PDB file of C-alpha atoms in Angstrom:
ATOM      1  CA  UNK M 183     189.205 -13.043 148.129  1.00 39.00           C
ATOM      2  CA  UNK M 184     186.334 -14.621 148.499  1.00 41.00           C
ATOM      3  CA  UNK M 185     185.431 -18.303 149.873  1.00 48.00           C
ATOM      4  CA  UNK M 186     186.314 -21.725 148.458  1.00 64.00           C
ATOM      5  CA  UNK M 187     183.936 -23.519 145.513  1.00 73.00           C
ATOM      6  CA  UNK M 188     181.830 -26.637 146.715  1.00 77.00           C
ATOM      7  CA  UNK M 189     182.600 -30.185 145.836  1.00 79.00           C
ATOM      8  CA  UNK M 190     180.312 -29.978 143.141  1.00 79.00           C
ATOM      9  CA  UNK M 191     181.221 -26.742 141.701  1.00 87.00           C
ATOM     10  CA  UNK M 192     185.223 -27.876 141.633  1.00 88.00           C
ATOM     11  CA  UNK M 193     184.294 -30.589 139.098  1.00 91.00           C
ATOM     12  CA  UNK M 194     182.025 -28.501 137.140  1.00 93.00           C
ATOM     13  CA  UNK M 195     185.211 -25.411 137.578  1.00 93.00           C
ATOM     14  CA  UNK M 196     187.779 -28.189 136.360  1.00 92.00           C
ATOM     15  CA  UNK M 197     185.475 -29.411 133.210  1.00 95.00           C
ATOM     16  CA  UNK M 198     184.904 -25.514 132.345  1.00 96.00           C
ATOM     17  CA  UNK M 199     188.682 -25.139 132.817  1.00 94.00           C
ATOM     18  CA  UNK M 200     189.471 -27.714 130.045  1.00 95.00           C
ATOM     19  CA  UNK M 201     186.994 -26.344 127.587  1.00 96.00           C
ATOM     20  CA  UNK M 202     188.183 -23.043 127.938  1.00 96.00           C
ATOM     21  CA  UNK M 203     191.670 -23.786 128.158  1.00 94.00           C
ATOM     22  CA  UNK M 204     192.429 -26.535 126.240  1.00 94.00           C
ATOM     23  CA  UNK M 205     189.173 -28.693 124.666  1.00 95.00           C
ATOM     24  CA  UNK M 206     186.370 -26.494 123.615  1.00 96.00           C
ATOM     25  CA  UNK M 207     185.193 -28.669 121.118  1.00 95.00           C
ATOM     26  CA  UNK M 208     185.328 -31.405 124.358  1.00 94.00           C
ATOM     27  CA  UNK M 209     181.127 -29.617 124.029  1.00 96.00           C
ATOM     28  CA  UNK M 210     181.189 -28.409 120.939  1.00 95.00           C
ATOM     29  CA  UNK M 211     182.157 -24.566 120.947  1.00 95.00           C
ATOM     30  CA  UNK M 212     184.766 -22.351 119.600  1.00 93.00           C
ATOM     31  CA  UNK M 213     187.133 -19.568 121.200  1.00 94.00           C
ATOM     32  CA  UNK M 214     187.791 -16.533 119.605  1.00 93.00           C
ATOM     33  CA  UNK M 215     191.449 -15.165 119.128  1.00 91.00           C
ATOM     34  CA  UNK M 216     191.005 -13.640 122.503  1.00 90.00           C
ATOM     35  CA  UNK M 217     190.183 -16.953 124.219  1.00 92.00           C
ATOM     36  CA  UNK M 218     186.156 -15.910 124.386  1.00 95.00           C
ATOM     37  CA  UNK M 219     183.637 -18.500 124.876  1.00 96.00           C
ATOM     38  CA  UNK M 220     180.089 -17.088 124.532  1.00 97.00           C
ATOM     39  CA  UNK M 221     178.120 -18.273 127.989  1.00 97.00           C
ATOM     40  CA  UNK M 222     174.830 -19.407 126.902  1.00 97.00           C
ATOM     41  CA  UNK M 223     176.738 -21.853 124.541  1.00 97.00           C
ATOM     42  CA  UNK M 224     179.115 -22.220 127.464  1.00 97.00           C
ATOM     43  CA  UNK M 225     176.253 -23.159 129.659  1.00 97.00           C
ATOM     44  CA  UNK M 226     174.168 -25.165 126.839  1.00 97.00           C
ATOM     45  CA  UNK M 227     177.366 -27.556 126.382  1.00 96.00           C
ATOM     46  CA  UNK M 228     178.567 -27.983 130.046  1.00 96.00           C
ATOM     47  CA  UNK M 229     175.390 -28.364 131.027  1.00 95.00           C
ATOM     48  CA  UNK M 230     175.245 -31.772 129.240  1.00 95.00           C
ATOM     49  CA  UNK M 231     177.557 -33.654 131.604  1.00 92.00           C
ATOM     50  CA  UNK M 232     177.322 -31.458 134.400  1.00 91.00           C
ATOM     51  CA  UNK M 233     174.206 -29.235 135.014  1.00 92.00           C
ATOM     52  CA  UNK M 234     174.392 -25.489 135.750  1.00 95.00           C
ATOM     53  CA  UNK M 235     172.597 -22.388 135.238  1.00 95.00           C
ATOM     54  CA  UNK M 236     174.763 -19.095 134.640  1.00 96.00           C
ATOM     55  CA  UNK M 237     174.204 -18.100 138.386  1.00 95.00           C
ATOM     56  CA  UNK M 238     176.402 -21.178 138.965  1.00 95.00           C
ATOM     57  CA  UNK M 239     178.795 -20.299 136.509  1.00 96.00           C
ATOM     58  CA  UNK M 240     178.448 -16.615 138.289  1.00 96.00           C
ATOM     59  CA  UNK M 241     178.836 -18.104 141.906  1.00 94.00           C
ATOM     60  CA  UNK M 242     182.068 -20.315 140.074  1.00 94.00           C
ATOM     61  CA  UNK M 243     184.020 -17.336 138.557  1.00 94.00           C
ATOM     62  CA  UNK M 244     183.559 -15.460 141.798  1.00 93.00           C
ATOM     63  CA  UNK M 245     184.650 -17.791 144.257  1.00 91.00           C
ATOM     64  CA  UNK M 246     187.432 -19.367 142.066  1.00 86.00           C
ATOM     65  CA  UNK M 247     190.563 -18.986 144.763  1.00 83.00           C
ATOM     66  CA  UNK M 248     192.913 -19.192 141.751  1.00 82.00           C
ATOM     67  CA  UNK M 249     190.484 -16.583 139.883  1.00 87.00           C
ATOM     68  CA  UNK M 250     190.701 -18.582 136.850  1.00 89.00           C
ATOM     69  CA  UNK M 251     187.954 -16.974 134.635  1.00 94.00           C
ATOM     70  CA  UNK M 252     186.627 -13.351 133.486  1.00 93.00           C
ATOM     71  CA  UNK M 253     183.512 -12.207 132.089  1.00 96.00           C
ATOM     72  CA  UNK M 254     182.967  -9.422 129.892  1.00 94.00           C
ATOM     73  CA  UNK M 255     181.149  -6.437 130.685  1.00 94.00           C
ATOM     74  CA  UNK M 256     177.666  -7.939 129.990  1.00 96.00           C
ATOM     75  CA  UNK M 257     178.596 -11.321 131.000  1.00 95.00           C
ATOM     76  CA  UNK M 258     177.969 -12.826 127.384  1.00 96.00           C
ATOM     77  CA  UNK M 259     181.401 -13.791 126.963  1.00 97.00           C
ATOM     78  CA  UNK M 260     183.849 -15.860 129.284  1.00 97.00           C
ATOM     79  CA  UNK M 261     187.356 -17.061 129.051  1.00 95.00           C
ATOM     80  CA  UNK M 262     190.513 -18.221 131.213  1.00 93.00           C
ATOM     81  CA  UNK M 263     192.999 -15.671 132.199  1.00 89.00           C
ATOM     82  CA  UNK M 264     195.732 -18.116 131.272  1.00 85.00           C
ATOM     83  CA  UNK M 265     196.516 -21.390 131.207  1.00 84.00           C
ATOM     84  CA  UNK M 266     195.959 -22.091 127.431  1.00 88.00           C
ATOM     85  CA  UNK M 267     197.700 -25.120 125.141  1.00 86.00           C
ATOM     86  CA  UNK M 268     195.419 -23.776 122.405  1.00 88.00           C
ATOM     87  CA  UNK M 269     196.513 -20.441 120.521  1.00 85.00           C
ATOM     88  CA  UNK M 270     194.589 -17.339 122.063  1.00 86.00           C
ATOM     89  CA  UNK M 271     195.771 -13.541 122.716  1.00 85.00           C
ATOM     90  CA  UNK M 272     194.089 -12.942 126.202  1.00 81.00           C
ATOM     91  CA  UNK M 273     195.952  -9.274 126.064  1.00 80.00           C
ATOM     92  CA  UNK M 274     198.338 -10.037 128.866  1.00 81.00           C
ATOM     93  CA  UNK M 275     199.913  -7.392 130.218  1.00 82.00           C
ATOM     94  CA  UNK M 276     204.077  -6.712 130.057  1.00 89.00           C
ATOM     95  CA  UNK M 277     205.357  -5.985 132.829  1.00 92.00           C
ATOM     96  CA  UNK M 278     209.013  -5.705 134.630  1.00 94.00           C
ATOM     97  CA  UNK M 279     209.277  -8.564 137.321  1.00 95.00           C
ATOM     98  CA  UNK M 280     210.380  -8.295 140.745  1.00 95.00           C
ATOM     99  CA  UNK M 281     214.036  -9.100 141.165  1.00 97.00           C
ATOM    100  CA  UNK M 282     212.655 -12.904 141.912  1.00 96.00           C
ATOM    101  CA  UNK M 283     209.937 -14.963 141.138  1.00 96.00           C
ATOM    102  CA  UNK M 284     209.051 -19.038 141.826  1.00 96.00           C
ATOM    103  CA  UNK M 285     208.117 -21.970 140.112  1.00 94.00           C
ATOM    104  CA  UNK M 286     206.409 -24.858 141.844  1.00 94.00           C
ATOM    105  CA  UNK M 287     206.481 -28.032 140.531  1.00 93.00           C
ATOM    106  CA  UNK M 288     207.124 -32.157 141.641  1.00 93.00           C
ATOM    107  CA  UNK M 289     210.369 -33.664 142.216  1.00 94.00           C
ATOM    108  CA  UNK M 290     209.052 -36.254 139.440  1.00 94.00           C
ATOM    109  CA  UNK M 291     209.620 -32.880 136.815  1.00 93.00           C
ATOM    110  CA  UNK M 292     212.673 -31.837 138.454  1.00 93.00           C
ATOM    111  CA  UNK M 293     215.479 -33.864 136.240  1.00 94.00           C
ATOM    112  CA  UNK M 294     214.048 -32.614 133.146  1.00 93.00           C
ATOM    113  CA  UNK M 295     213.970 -29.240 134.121  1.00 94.00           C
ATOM    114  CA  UNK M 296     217.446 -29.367 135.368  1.00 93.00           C
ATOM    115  CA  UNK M 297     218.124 -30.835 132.094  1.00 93.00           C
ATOM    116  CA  UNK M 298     216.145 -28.230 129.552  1.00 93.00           C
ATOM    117  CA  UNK M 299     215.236 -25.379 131.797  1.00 93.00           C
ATOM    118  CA  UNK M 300     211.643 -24.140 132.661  1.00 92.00           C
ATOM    119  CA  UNK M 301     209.907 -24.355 129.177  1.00 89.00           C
ATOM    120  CA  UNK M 302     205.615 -23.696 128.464  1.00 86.00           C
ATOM    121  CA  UNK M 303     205.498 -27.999 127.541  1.00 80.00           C
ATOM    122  CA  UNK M 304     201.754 -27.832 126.290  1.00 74.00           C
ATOM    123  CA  UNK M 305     201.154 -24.475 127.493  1.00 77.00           C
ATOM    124  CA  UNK M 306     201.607 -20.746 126.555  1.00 77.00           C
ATOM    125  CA  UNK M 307     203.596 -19.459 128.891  1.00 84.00           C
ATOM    126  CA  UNK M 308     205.757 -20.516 131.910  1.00 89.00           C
ATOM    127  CA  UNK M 309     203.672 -19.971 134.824  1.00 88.00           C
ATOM    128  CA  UNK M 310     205.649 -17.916 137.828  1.00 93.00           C
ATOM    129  CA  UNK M 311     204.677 -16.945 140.907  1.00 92.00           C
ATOM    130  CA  UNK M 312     205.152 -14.033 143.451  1.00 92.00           C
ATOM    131  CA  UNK M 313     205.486 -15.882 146.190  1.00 93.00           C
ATOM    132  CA  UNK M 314     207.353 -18.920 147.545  1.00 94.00           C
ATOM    133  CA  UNK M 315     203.951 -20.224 149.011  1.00 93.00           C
ATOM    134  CA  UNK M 316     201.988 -19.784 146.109  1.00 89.00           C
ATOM    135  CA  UNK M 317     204.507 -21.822 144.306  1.00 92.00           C
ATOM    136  CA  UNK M 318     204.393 -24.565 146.778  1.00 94.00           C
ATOM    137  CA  UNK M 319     201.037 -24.998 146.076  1.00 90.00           C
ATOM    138  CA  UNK M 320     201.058 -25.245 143.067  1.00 88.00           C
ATOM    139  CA  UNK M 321     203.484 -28.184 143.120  1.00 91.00           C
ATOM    140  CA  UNK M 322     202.070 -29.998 145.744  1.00 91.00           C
ATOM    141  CA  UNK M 323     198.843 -30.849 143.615  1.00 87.00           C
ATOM    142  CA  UNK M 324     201.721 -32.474 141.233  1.00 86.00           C
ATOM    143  CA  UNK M 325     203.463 -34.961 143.775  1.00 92.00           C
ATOM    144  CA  UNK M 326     206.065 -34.165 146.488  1.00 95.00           C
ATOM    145  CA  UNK M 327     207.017 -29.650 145.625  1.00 94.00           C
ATOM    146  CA  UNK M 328     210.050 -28.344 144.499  1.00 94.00           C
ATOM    147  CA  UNK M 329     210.455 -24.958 143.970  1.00 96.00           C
ATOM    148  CA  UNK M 330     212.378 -23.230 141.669  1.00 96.00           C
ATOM    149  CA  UNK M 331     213.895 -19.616 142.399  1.00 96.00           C
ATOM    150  CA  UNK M 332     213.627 -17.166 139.124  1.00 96.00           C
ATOM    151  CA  UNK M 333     216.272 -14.319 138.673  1.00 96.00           C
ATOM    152  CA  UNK M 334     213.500 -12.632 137.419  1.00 95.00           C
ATOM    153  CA  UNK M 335     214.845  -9.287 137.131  1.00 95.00           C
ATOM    154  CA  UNK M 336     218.219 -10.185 135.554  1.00 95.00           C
ATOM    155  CA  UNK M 337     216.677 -11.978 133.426  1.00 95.00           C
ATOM    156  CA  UNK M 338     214.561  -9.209 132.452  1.00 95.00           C
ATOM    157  CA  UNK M 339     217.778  -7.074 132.537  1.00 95.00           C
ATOM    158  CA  UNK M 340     218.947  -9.622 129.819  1.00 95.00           C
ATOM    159  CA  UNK M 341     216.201  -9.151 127.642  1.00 94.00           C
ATOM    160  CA  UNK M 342     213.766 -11.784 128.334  1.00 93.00           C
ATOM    161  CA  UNK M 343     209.884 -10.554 128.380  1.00 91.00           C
ATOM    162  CA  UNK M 344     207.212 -11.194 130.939  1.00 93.00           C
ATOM    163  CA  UNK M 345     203.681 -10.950 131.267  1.00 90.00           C
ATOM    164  CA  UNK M 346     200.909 -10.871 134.407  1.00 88.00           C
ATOM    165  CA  UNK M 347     197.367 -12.364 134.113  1.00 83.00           C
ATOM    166  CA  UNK M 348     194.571 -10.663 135.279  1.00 78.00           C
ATOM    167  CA  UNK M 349     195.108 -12.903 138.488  1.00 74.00           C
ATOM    168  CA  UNK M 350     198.628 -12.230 138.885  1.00 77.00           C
ATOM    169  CA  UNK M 351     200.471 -15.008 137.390  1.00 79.00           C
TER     170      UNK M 351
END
């Protein structure tokens, strides 16, 4: 995996992270059904508020730890993997789970997810993670983690249908 983004580039990542996932129009573009943004009008927009040339946007998508994005072949189109609160088919792949998988979150979530189960909120999807550390992570960035332990497979087993991002989630 390759090295951690610069100060700089983790605000420009975050502000290309709400376009694409959630607020295109935040600079005035459009997704297709399959979450695509084209990149010149990618870079045109961002580049308003924060200034970057597509070997930025290159040097971003490749050193994303969380591997966020993907180009097309030709690099004319970028999207997401996943993440979205916006209606896109990114094509993700179903798969059977492992036996277990985790979800990290904050203790300030945990009462309402005791109370209505792990539910997408704004989002797609329930995000779930292979790994207890992984999970942690992600809910530390949300407050003091919690981490919740998926019967993945029985669930499966029961009928319920996941999915893996081209990063893994």
């Amino acid at each position: 995996m390759s090295s951690s983004l610069a100060k700089s580039d983790k605000k420009t990542s975050k502000f290309i992270s709400l376009i694409l996932r959630h607020k295109p129009e935040t600079i005035g573009i459009t997704l297709d059904e399959h979450g695509w943004a084209d990149v010149s009008e990618l870079i045109a927009g961002v580049s308003r508020t924060h200034p970057i040339t597509l070997e930025d946007l290159e040097r971003i998508v490749a050193q994303d730890e969380k591997q966020r994005y993907s180009f097309n072949d030709d690099k004319t189109l970028i999207r997401a993997n996943q993440g979205h609160s916006i209606p896109v088919d990114v094509g993700l792949e179903q798969v059977e789970p492992p036996e277990m998988l985790f979800h990290g979150t904050a203790t300030k979530y945990e009462e309402a997810i005791d109370r209505e189960g792990l539910i997408p909120k704004s989002r797609l999807y329930v995000h779930l993670s292979g790994d207890e550390e992984t999970a942690r992570k992600v809910g530390i960035r949300h407050g003091k983690p919690v981490i919740y332990r998926i019967k993945s497979g029985e669930m499966h087993g029961d009928g319920y249908v996941f999915y893996r991002s081209v990063n893994g989630v």
